[in-house]
Tab-separated table of C-alpha atoms in Angstrom:
chain	number	residue	atom	x	y	z
A	26	UNK	CA	-47.207	-86.283	-28.053
A	27	UNK	CA	-44.862	-88.990	-29.248
A	28	UNK	CA	-42.443	-90.554	-26.414
A	29	UNK	CA	-38.687	-90.051	-26.754
A	30	UNK	CA	-37.063	-92.900	-27.679
A	31	UNK	CA	-33.733	-94.208	-26.069
A	32	UNK	CA	-30.852	-96.913	-27.349
A	33	UNK	CA	-29.325	-99.530	-25.517
A	34	UNK	CA	-26.209	-101.303	-26.667
A	35	UNK	CA	-25.567	-104.570	-25.293
A	36	UNK	CA	-21.600	-104.303	-25.692
A	37	UNK	CA	-19.733	-107.361	-25.754
A	38	UNK	CA	-21.742	-110.153	-27.252
A	39	UNK	CA	-19.946	-112.672	-25.187
A	40	UNK	CA	-20.435	-110.824	-21.835
A	41	UNK	CA	-23.411	-109.716	-19.723
A	42	UNK	CA	-24.356	-107.148	-21.360
A	43	UNK	CA	-26.890	-109.411	-23.741
A	44	UNK	CA	-28.189	-110.768	-20.464
A	45	UNK	CA	-28.751	-107.466	-18.690
A	46	UNK	CA	-31.244	-106.388	-21.664
A	47	UNK	CA	-32.738	-109.555	-21.362
A	48	UNK	CA	-33.307	-109.461	-17.454
A	49	UNK	CA	-34.480	-105.991	-17.695
A	50	UNK	CA	-37.487	-106.553	-20.922
A	51	UNK	CA	-38.835	-108.577	-18.315
A	52	UNK	CA	-40.143	-105.498	-17.008
A	53	UNK	CA	-41.833	-102.453	-18.569
A	54	UNK	CA	-40.069	-99.316	-19.322
A	55	UNK	CA	-41.829	-95.970	-19.650
A	56	UNK	CA	-40.630	-95.128	-22.816
A	57	UNK	CA	-39.528	-96.562	-26.019
A	58	UNK	CA	-36.457	-98.852	-25.201
A	59	UNK	CA	-34.453	-100.292	-28.423
A	60	UNK	CA	-32.080	-102.643	-28.155
A	61	UNK	CA	-29.288	-102.427	-31.050
A	62	UNK	CA	-28.286	-105.445	-31.476
A	63	UNK	CA	-27.944	-109.120	-32.739
A	64	UNK	CA	-31.690	-110.269	-32.898
A	65	UNK	CA	-30.581	-114.031	-33.481
A	66	UNK	CA	-27.757	-113.340	-30.402
A	67	UNK	CA	-30.640	-112.206	-27.912
A	68	UNK	CA	-32.750	-115.265	-28.912
A	69	UNK	CA	-30.140	-117.716	-28.089
A	70	UNK	CA	-29.432	-115.914	-24.756
A	71	UNK	CA	-32.821	-116.035	-23.635
A	72	UNK	CA	-33.042	-119.665	-24.314
A	73	UNK	CA	-29.739	-120.316	-22.527
A	74	UNK	CA	-31.149	-118.303	-19.707
A	75	UNK	CA	-34.526	-119.505	-19.702
A	76	UNK	CA	-35.937	-116.295	-19.821
A	77	UNK	CA	-39.064	-115.792	-21.681
A	78	UNK	CA	-38.675	-112.678	-23.696
A	79	UNK	CA	-39.705	-111.577	-27.106
A	80	UNK	CA	-37.287	-109.695	-29.294
A	81	UNK	CA	-39.325	-107.524	-31.460
A	82	UNK	CA	-37.613	-106.254	-34.660
A	83	UNK	CA	-37.759	-102.521	-35.174
A	84	UNK	CA	-36.340	-100.399	-38.008
A	85	UNK	CA	-35.526	-96.594	-38.581
A	86	UNK	CA	-38.581	-96.772	-41.019
A	87	UNK	CA	-41.047	-97.725	-38.326
A	88	UNK	CA	-40.148	-96.162	-34.903
A	89	UNK	CA	-42.151	-97.444	-32.359
A	90	UNK	CA	-44.285	-94.846	-30.455
A	91	UNK	CA	-44.825	-96.918	-27.074
A	92	UNK	CA	-42.869	-98.644	-24.622
A	93	UNK	CA	-43.012	-102.238	-25.077
A	94	UNK	CA	-44.953	-104.352	-22.775
A	95	UNK	CA	-43.423	-106.428	-19.890
A	96	UNK	CA	-41.724	-109.420	-21.688
A	97	UNK	CA	-40.787	-107.909	-24.815
A	98	UNK	CA	-37.558	-106.202	-26.250
A	99	UNK	CA	-37.366	-103.929	-29.284
A	100	UNK	CA	-34.515	-104.817	-31.818
A	101	UNK	CA	-33.076	-103.064	-33.961
A	102	UNK	CA	-31.289	-106.072	-35.559
A	103	UNK	CA	-27.450	-105.552	-36.570
A	104	UNK	CA	-25.600	-108.610	-37.746
A	105	UNK	CA	-22.735	-110.364	-35.767
A	106	UNK	CA	-19.358	-111.110	-37.671
A	107	UNK	CA	-19.338	-114.672	-35.982
A	108	UNK	CA	-21.181	-117.178	-33.820
A	109	UNK	CA	-20.999	-116.215	-29.888
A	110	UNK	CA	-20.358	-118.242	-26.859
A	111	UNK	CA	-21.334	-116.941	-23.805
A	112	UNK	CA	-18.063	-116.206	-22.023
A	113	UNK	CA	-15.842	-116.694	-24.504
A	114	UNK	CA	-14.345	-113.461	-26.668
A	115	UNK	CA	-14.160	-113.286	-30.130
A	116	UNK	CA	-12.147	-110.659	-32.152
A	117	UNK	CA	-14.342	-111.378	-35.149
A	118	UNK	CA	-17.033	-109.381	-33.761
A	119	UNK	CA	-15.073	-106.391	-32.731
A	120	UNK	CA	-16.532	-104.302	-35.674
A	121	UNK	CA	-20.214	-105.640	-34.777
A	122	UNK	CA	-19.482	-103.941	-31.379
A	123	UNK	CA	-18.910	-100.570	-32.731
A	124	UNK	CA	-21.225	-100.626	-35.304
A	125	UNK	CA	-24.344	-101.047	-32.205
A	126	UNK	CA	-22.492	-97.789	-30.635
A	127	UNK	CA	-22.218	-96.346	-33.964
A	128	UNK	CA	-26.040	-96.423	-34.966
A	129	UNK	CA	-26.653	-95.350	-31.339
A	130	UNK	CA	-24.413	-92.085	-31.112
A	131	UNK	CA	-25.677	-91.068	-34.818
A	132	UNK	CA	-29.215	-92.282	-33.902
A	133	UNK	CA	-29.228	-89.642	-31.134
A	134	UNK	CA	-27.372	-86.759	-33.146
A	135	UNK	CA	-30.226	-87.538	-35.444
A	136	UNK	CA	-32.887	-86.780	-33.057
A	137	UNK	CA	-33.844	-90.597	-33.435
A	138	UNK	CA	-33.419	-90.781	-29.560
A	139	UNK	CA	-33.025	-89.172	-26.672
A	140	UNK	CA	-30.239	-90.496	-25.111
A	141	UNK	CA	-28.269	-94.030	-25.057
A	142	UNK	CA	-27.677	-96.468	-22.262
A	143	UNK	CA	-24.485	-98.543	-22.865
A	144	UNK	CA	-23.929	-102.140	-21.522
A	145	UNK	CA	-19.766	-103.146	-20.673
A	146	UNK	CA	-17.566	-103.463	-23.802
A	147	UNK	CA	-14.584	-105.477	-23.880
A	148	UNK	CA	-11.516	-102.931	-24.896
A	149	UNK	CA	-8.707	-105.862	-25.326
A	150	UNK	CA	-10.506	-107.376	-27.604
A	151	UNK	CA	-11.337	-104.890	-29.804
A	152	UNK	CA	-7.792	-103.545	-30.102
A	153	UNK	CA	-6.947	-107.160	-30.562
A	154	UNK	CA	-8.854	-107.004	-33.988
A	155	UNK	CA	-6.770	-104.147	-34.966
A	156	UNK	CA	-8.865	-101.548	-34.573
A	157	UNK	CA	-7.909	-98.285	-32.188
A	158	UNK	CA	-10.185	-97.984	-29.430
A	159	UNK	CA	-9.865	-96.824	-25.646
A	160	UNK	CA	-13.212	-96.675	-24.589
A	161	UNK	CA	-16.997	-95.701	-25.117
A	162	UNK	CA	-16.468	-92.115	-23.902
A	163	UNK	CA	-13.477	-91.617	-26.259
A	164	UNK	CA	-15.356	-93.322	-29.427
A	165	UNK	CA	-18.311	-91.135	-28.798
A	166	UNK	CA	-16.473	-88.129	-28.593
A	167	UNK	CA	-14.974	-88.371	-31.735
A	168	UNK	CA	-18.087	-89.934	-33.431
A	169	UNK	CA	-19.797	-86.445	-32.136
A	170	UNK	CA	-16.912	-84.196	-33.063
A	171	UNK	CA	-16.397	-83.225	-29.084
A	172	UNK	CA	-12.999	-81.753	-28.115
A	173	UNK	CA	-13.320	-82.538	-24.255
A	174	UNK	CA	-15.695	-84.981	-22.416
A	175	UNK	CA	-15.828	-85.323	-18.450
A	176	UNK	CA	-16.257	-88.600	-16.646
A	177	UNK	CA	-18.955	-88.442	-13.803
A	178	UNK	CA	-20.145	-91.636	-11.793
A	179	UNK	CA	-23.683	-91.002	-10.003
A	180	UNK	CA	-25.434	-93.106	-7.219
A	181	UNK	CA	-28.516	-92.181	-5.578
A	182	UNK	CA	-27.635	-88.854	-3.304
A	183	UNK	CA	-24.042	-88.690	-4.839
A	184	UNK	CA	-22.202	-87.159	-8.125
A	185	UNK	CA	-18.602	-87.235	-8.445
A	186	UNK	CA	-17.115	-85.809	-11.550
A	187	UNK	CA	-13.262	-86.113	-12.312
A	188	UNK	CA	-10.574	-83.755	-13.534
A	189	UNK	CA	-8.217	-86.439	-14.619
A	190	UNK	CA	-9.378	-90.110	-15.191
A	191	UNK	CA	-7.236	-93.519	-16.225
A	192	UNK	CA	-3.804	-91.887	-15.207
A	193	UNK	CA	-0.671	-93.248	-12.964
A	194	UNK	CA	-0.480	-91.437	-9.795
A	195	UNK	CA	2.843	-90.417	-10.391
A	196	UNK	CA	1.576	-88.074	-13.607
A	197	UNK	CA	-1.694	-86.569	-11.602
A	198	UNK	CA	-0.302	-83.451	-10.529
A	199	UNK	CA	1.233	-82.243	-13.449
A	200	UNK	CA	-1.871	-83.082	-15.382
A	201	UNK	CA	-3.862	-80.686	-13.078
A	202	UNK	CA	-3.513	-77.539	-14.911
A	203	UNK	CA	-5.508	-74.404	-14.435
A	204	UNK	CA	-6.724	-74.941	-18.057
A	205	UNK	CA	-7.636	-78.291	-17.964
A	206	UNK	CA	-9.449	-77.449	-14.309
A	207	UNK	CA	-11.049	-74.922	-15.832
A	208	UNK	CA	-12.725	-76.438	-18.808
A	209	UNK	CA	-13.747	-79.702	-16.636
A	210	UNK	CA	-15.460	-77.230	-14.132
A	211	UNK	CA	-17.335	-75.142	-16.669
A	212	UNK	CA	-18.137	-78.396	-18.564
A	213	UNK	CA	-19.562	-80.117	-15.059
A	214	UNK	CA	-21.227	-76.750	-14.496
A	215	UNK	CA	-22.985	-76.477	-17.802
A	216	UNK	CA	-24.543	-80.145	-18.110
A	217	UNK	CA	-25.740	-79.785	-14.603
A	218	UNK	CA	-27.506	-77.213	-15.846
A	219	UNK	CA	-28.159	-78.250	-18.953
A	220	UNK	CA	-29.041	-81.866	-18.588
A	221	UNK	CA	-29.893	-82.244	-14.887
A	222	UNK	CA	-32.086	-79.264	-14.929
A	223	UNK	CA	-30.449	-77.729	-11.746
A	224	UNK	CA	-30.512	-73.954	-12.046
A	225	UNK	CA	-27.746	-73.118	-10.076
A	226	UNK	CA	-25.277	-76.088	-9.204
A	227	UNK	CA	-23.466	-76.197	-5.996
A	228	UNK	CA	-20.113	-77.967	-6.768
A	229	UNK	CA	-17.782	-79.022	-4.144
A	230	UNK	CA	-14.079	-79.354	-4.849
A	231	UNK	CA	-11.318	-81.322	-3.447
A	232	UNK	CA	-7.826	-80.504	-2.720
A	233	UNK	CA	-5.265	-82.404	-4.416
A	234	UNK	CA	-2.928	-83.116	-1.496
A	235	UNK	CA	-3.704	-84.254	1.924
A	236	UNK	CA	-5.224	-81.607	3.974
A	237	UNK	CA	-5.836	-79.810	0.784
A	238	UNK	CA	-2.178	-78.804	1.178
A	239	UNK	CA	-2.137	-77.512	4.205
A	240	UNK	CA	-1.304	-73.564	3.328
A	241	UNK	CA	1.419	-75.373	1.264
A	242	UNK	CA	3.197	-77.550	3.388
A	243	UNK	CA	2.061	-80.178	1.804
A	244	UNK	CA	2.278	-79.415	-1.740
A	245	UNK	CA	1.503	-76.344	-3.520
A	246	UNK	CA	-0.978	-77.181	-6.306
A	247	UNK	CA	-4.172	-75.927	-4.459
A	248	UNK	CA	-2.267	-72.328	-3.549
A	249	UNK	CA	-0.660	-72.107	-7.200
A	250	UNK	CA	-3.421	-73.702	-9.323
A	251	UNK	CA	-6.339	-74.863	-7.615
A	252	UNK	CA	-7.571	-71.597	-5.487
A	253	UNK	CA	-6.658	-69.082	-8.276
A	254	UNK	CA	-8.996	-71.143	-11.002
A	255	UNK	CA	-12.086	-71.516	-8.621
A	256	UNK	CA	-11.838	-67.769	-7.871
A	257	UNK	CA	-11.608	-66.972	-11.072
A	258	UNK	CA	-14.550	-69.204	-12.307
A	259	UNK	CA	-16.744	-67.856	-9.075
A	260	UNK	CA	-16.257	-64.320	-10.602
A	261	UNK	CA	-17.898	-65.823	-13.745
A	262	UNK	CA	-20.808	-66.598	-11.580
A	263	UNK	CA	-19.915	-70.433	-10.629
A	264	UNK	CA	-20.686	-71.702	-7.283
A	265	UNK	CA	-17.949	-73.464	-6.047
A	266	UNK	CA	-16.880	-74.246	-2.860
A	267	UNK	CA	-13.212	-75.760	-2.080
A	268	UNK	CA	-10.482	-77.053	-2.177
A	269	UNK	CA	-11.442	-79.270	0.664
A	270	UNK	CA	-9.705	-81.928	2.133
A	271	UNK	CA	-10.881	-85.382	0.447
A	272	UNK	CA	-10.901	-87.144	3.541
A	273	UNK	CA	-13.785	-84.496	5.291
A	274	UNK	CA	-15.665	-83.250	2.156
A	275	UNK	CA	-17.284	-86.885	1.690
A	276	UNK	CA	-19.662	-86.446	4.916
A	277	UNK	CA	-22.735	-85.665	5.237
A	278	UNK	CA	-22.117	-81.941	6.399
A	279	UNK	CA	-20.926	-81.254	3.118
A	280	UNK	CA	-22.516	-83.624	0.969
A	281	UNK	CA	-25.955	-82.646	2.085
A	282	UNK	CA	-25.906	-79.246	0.388
A	283	UNK	CA	-24.151	-80.135	-3.066
A	284	UNK	CA	-25.083	-81.371	-6.346
A	285	UNK	CA	-21.474	-82.825	-7.241
A	286	UNK	CA	-18.138	-83.451	-6.544
A	287	UNK	CA	-15.375	-82.595	-8.398
A	288	UNK	CA	-12.765	-84.926	-7.632
A	289	UNK	CA	-8.969	-84.278	-8.827
A	290	UNK	CA	-8.113	-88.000	-9.778
A	291	UNK	CA	-9.899	-91.639	-9.811
A	292	UNK	CA	-9.198	-93.025	-6.699
A	293	UNK	CA	-9.656	-89.836	-4.633
A	294	UNK	CA	-13.845	-89.824	-5.223
A	295	UNK	CA	-14.765	-93.224	-6.875
A	296	UNK	CA	-14.336	-95.650	-3.857
A	297	UNK	CA	-16.692	-93.352	-1.736
A	298	UNK	CA	-19.216	-93.521	-4.500
A	299	UNK	CA	-18.590	-97.048	-5.231
A	300	UNK	CA	-19.116	-97.718	-1.519
A	301	UNK	CA	-22.228	-95.632	-1.240
A	302	UNK	CA	-23.604	-97.250	-4.505
A	303	UNK	CA	-22.017	-100.686	-5.255
A	304	UNK	CA	-24.229	-102.236	-7.660
A	305	UNK	CA	-26.574	-99.392	-8.324
A	306	UNK	CA	-24.147	-96.627	-9.948
A	307	UNK	CA	-23.996	-95.166	-12.955
A	308	UNK	CA	-21.168	-93.548	-15.349
A	309	UNK	CA	-22.416	-90.416	-17.374
A	310	UNK	CA	-20.627	-88.574	-20.241
A	311	UNK	CA	-20.604	-84.806	-19.558
A	312	UNK	CA	-19.554	-82.655	-22.409
A	313	UNK	CA	-21.314	-84.683	-25.564
A	314	UNK	CA	-24.405	-83.020	-27.271
A	315	UNK	CA	-26.061	-86.208	-26.527
A	316	UNK	CA	-27.246	-88.179	-23.565
A	317	UNK	CA	-24.760	-91.358	-22.597
A	318	UNK	CA	-25.121	-93.546	-19.414
A	319	UNK	CA	-23.246	-96.577	-18.747
A	320	UNK	CA	-23.204	-99.267	-16.189
A	321	UNK	CA	-20.429	-98.623	-13.744
A	322	UNK	CA	-19.496	-102.785	-14.341
A	323	UNK	CA	-17.158	-104.436	-16.626
A	324	UNK	CA	-18.363	-107.579	-19.034
A	325	UNK	CA	-18.422	-110.371	-15.819
A	326	UNK	CA	-17.481	-112.939	-19.043
A	327	UNK	CA	-17.591	-115.861	-16.095
A	328	UNK	CA	-21.044	-114.774	-15.413
A	329	UNK	CA	-22.629	-114.711	-18.701
A	330	UNK	CA	-24.971	-116.823	-19.428
A	331	UNK	CA	-25.561	-117.920	-15.896
A	332	UNK	CA	-28.660	-115.525	-14.884
A	333	UNK	CA	-26.486	-114.764	-11.594
A	334	UNK	CA	-26.275	-111.497	-12.433
A	335	UNK	CA	-27.943	-107.926	-10.795
A	336	UNK	CA	-29.356	-105.549	-13.309
A	337	UNK	CA	-29.045	-102.645	-10.510
A	338	UNK	CA	-26.602	-100.615	-12.340
A	339	UNK	CA	-28.204	-100.694	-15.511
A	340	UNK	CA	-31.587	-99.765	-14.301
A	341	UNK	CA	-29.666	-96.393	-12.612
A	342	UNK	CA	-28.401	-96.094	-15.968
A	343	UNK	CA	-31.825	-95.768	-17.817
A	344	UNK	CA	-33.347	-93.971	-14.613
A	345	UNK	CA	-30.401	-91.425	-15.081
A	346	UNK	CA	-31.041	-91.149	-18.709
A	347	UNK	CA	-34.500	-90.672	-18.638
A	348	UNK	CA	-34.035	-87.996	-16.054
A	349	UNK	CA	-31.471	-86.265	-18.174
A	350	UNK	CA	-33.868	-86.279	-21.244
A	351	UNK	CA	-36.823	-84.814	-18.995
A	352	UNK	CA	-34.571	-81.663	-17.775
A	353	UNK	CA	-33.732	-80.903	-21.246
């Protein structure tokens, strides 16, 4: 049986993404992993890092059937638009970054890849090139014609999905509508079943307000929006516990018996997750017809080419993508 292949995009070429790919390639992977990147860039960065990794060119006409041995990285060569200096952004390469994502995303849609793993991009430099770009998630949603996606971060022993993501705190309450909460919850439940192999997911749901509103004395969103929506979803068979106060939900009493936490906003759930799994967490995009995982950190331009980086988050992103493909 042919092993499933996975695509790896190094992200911003001046950042640590190429370094991560090279350092990772020092160790064998269980599946064929194909970096979609400039082969010249990887060779130059390997020389800068003093890493003995051989970049082997592969193409869609002759995909490898076996994992690369340690010290070898399969590369689907994607030409740069401008020479790269580690740590120095260049908007001329914005189109290159998007080409790597397009090749990976369409490769997943067409069945060439079982999933894609992404290193960090730099949104600002892509926008400076005159290209409207708000992030991997939105780009891949457009590429796959997906109307709604959900952001979930995970580390060993904890998964946290978000109802709202990058919103000012003053706008969060208005954004938590019954329609949005239902849509996000259904996507979370469906992907836990289909992509993580959990037959009957148990999901803990945070309240929005302190003490989950304390019976309306500290806010009425729980009474008017969250509780009725959860009750309606329970009627369809979803196993939802809450809304619970966030300050007590994130304790062993609750977390030991749950498959995921649904937080109402970014800084309600993610500080706990990053405290638990800093350097070993992964960003998973739910709702896509493909598997996509990512590191949970940025481009770290100041560390590019230095060799002083930790590959932990990328390793977890790879492991998560492999597990999701196996569960599927």
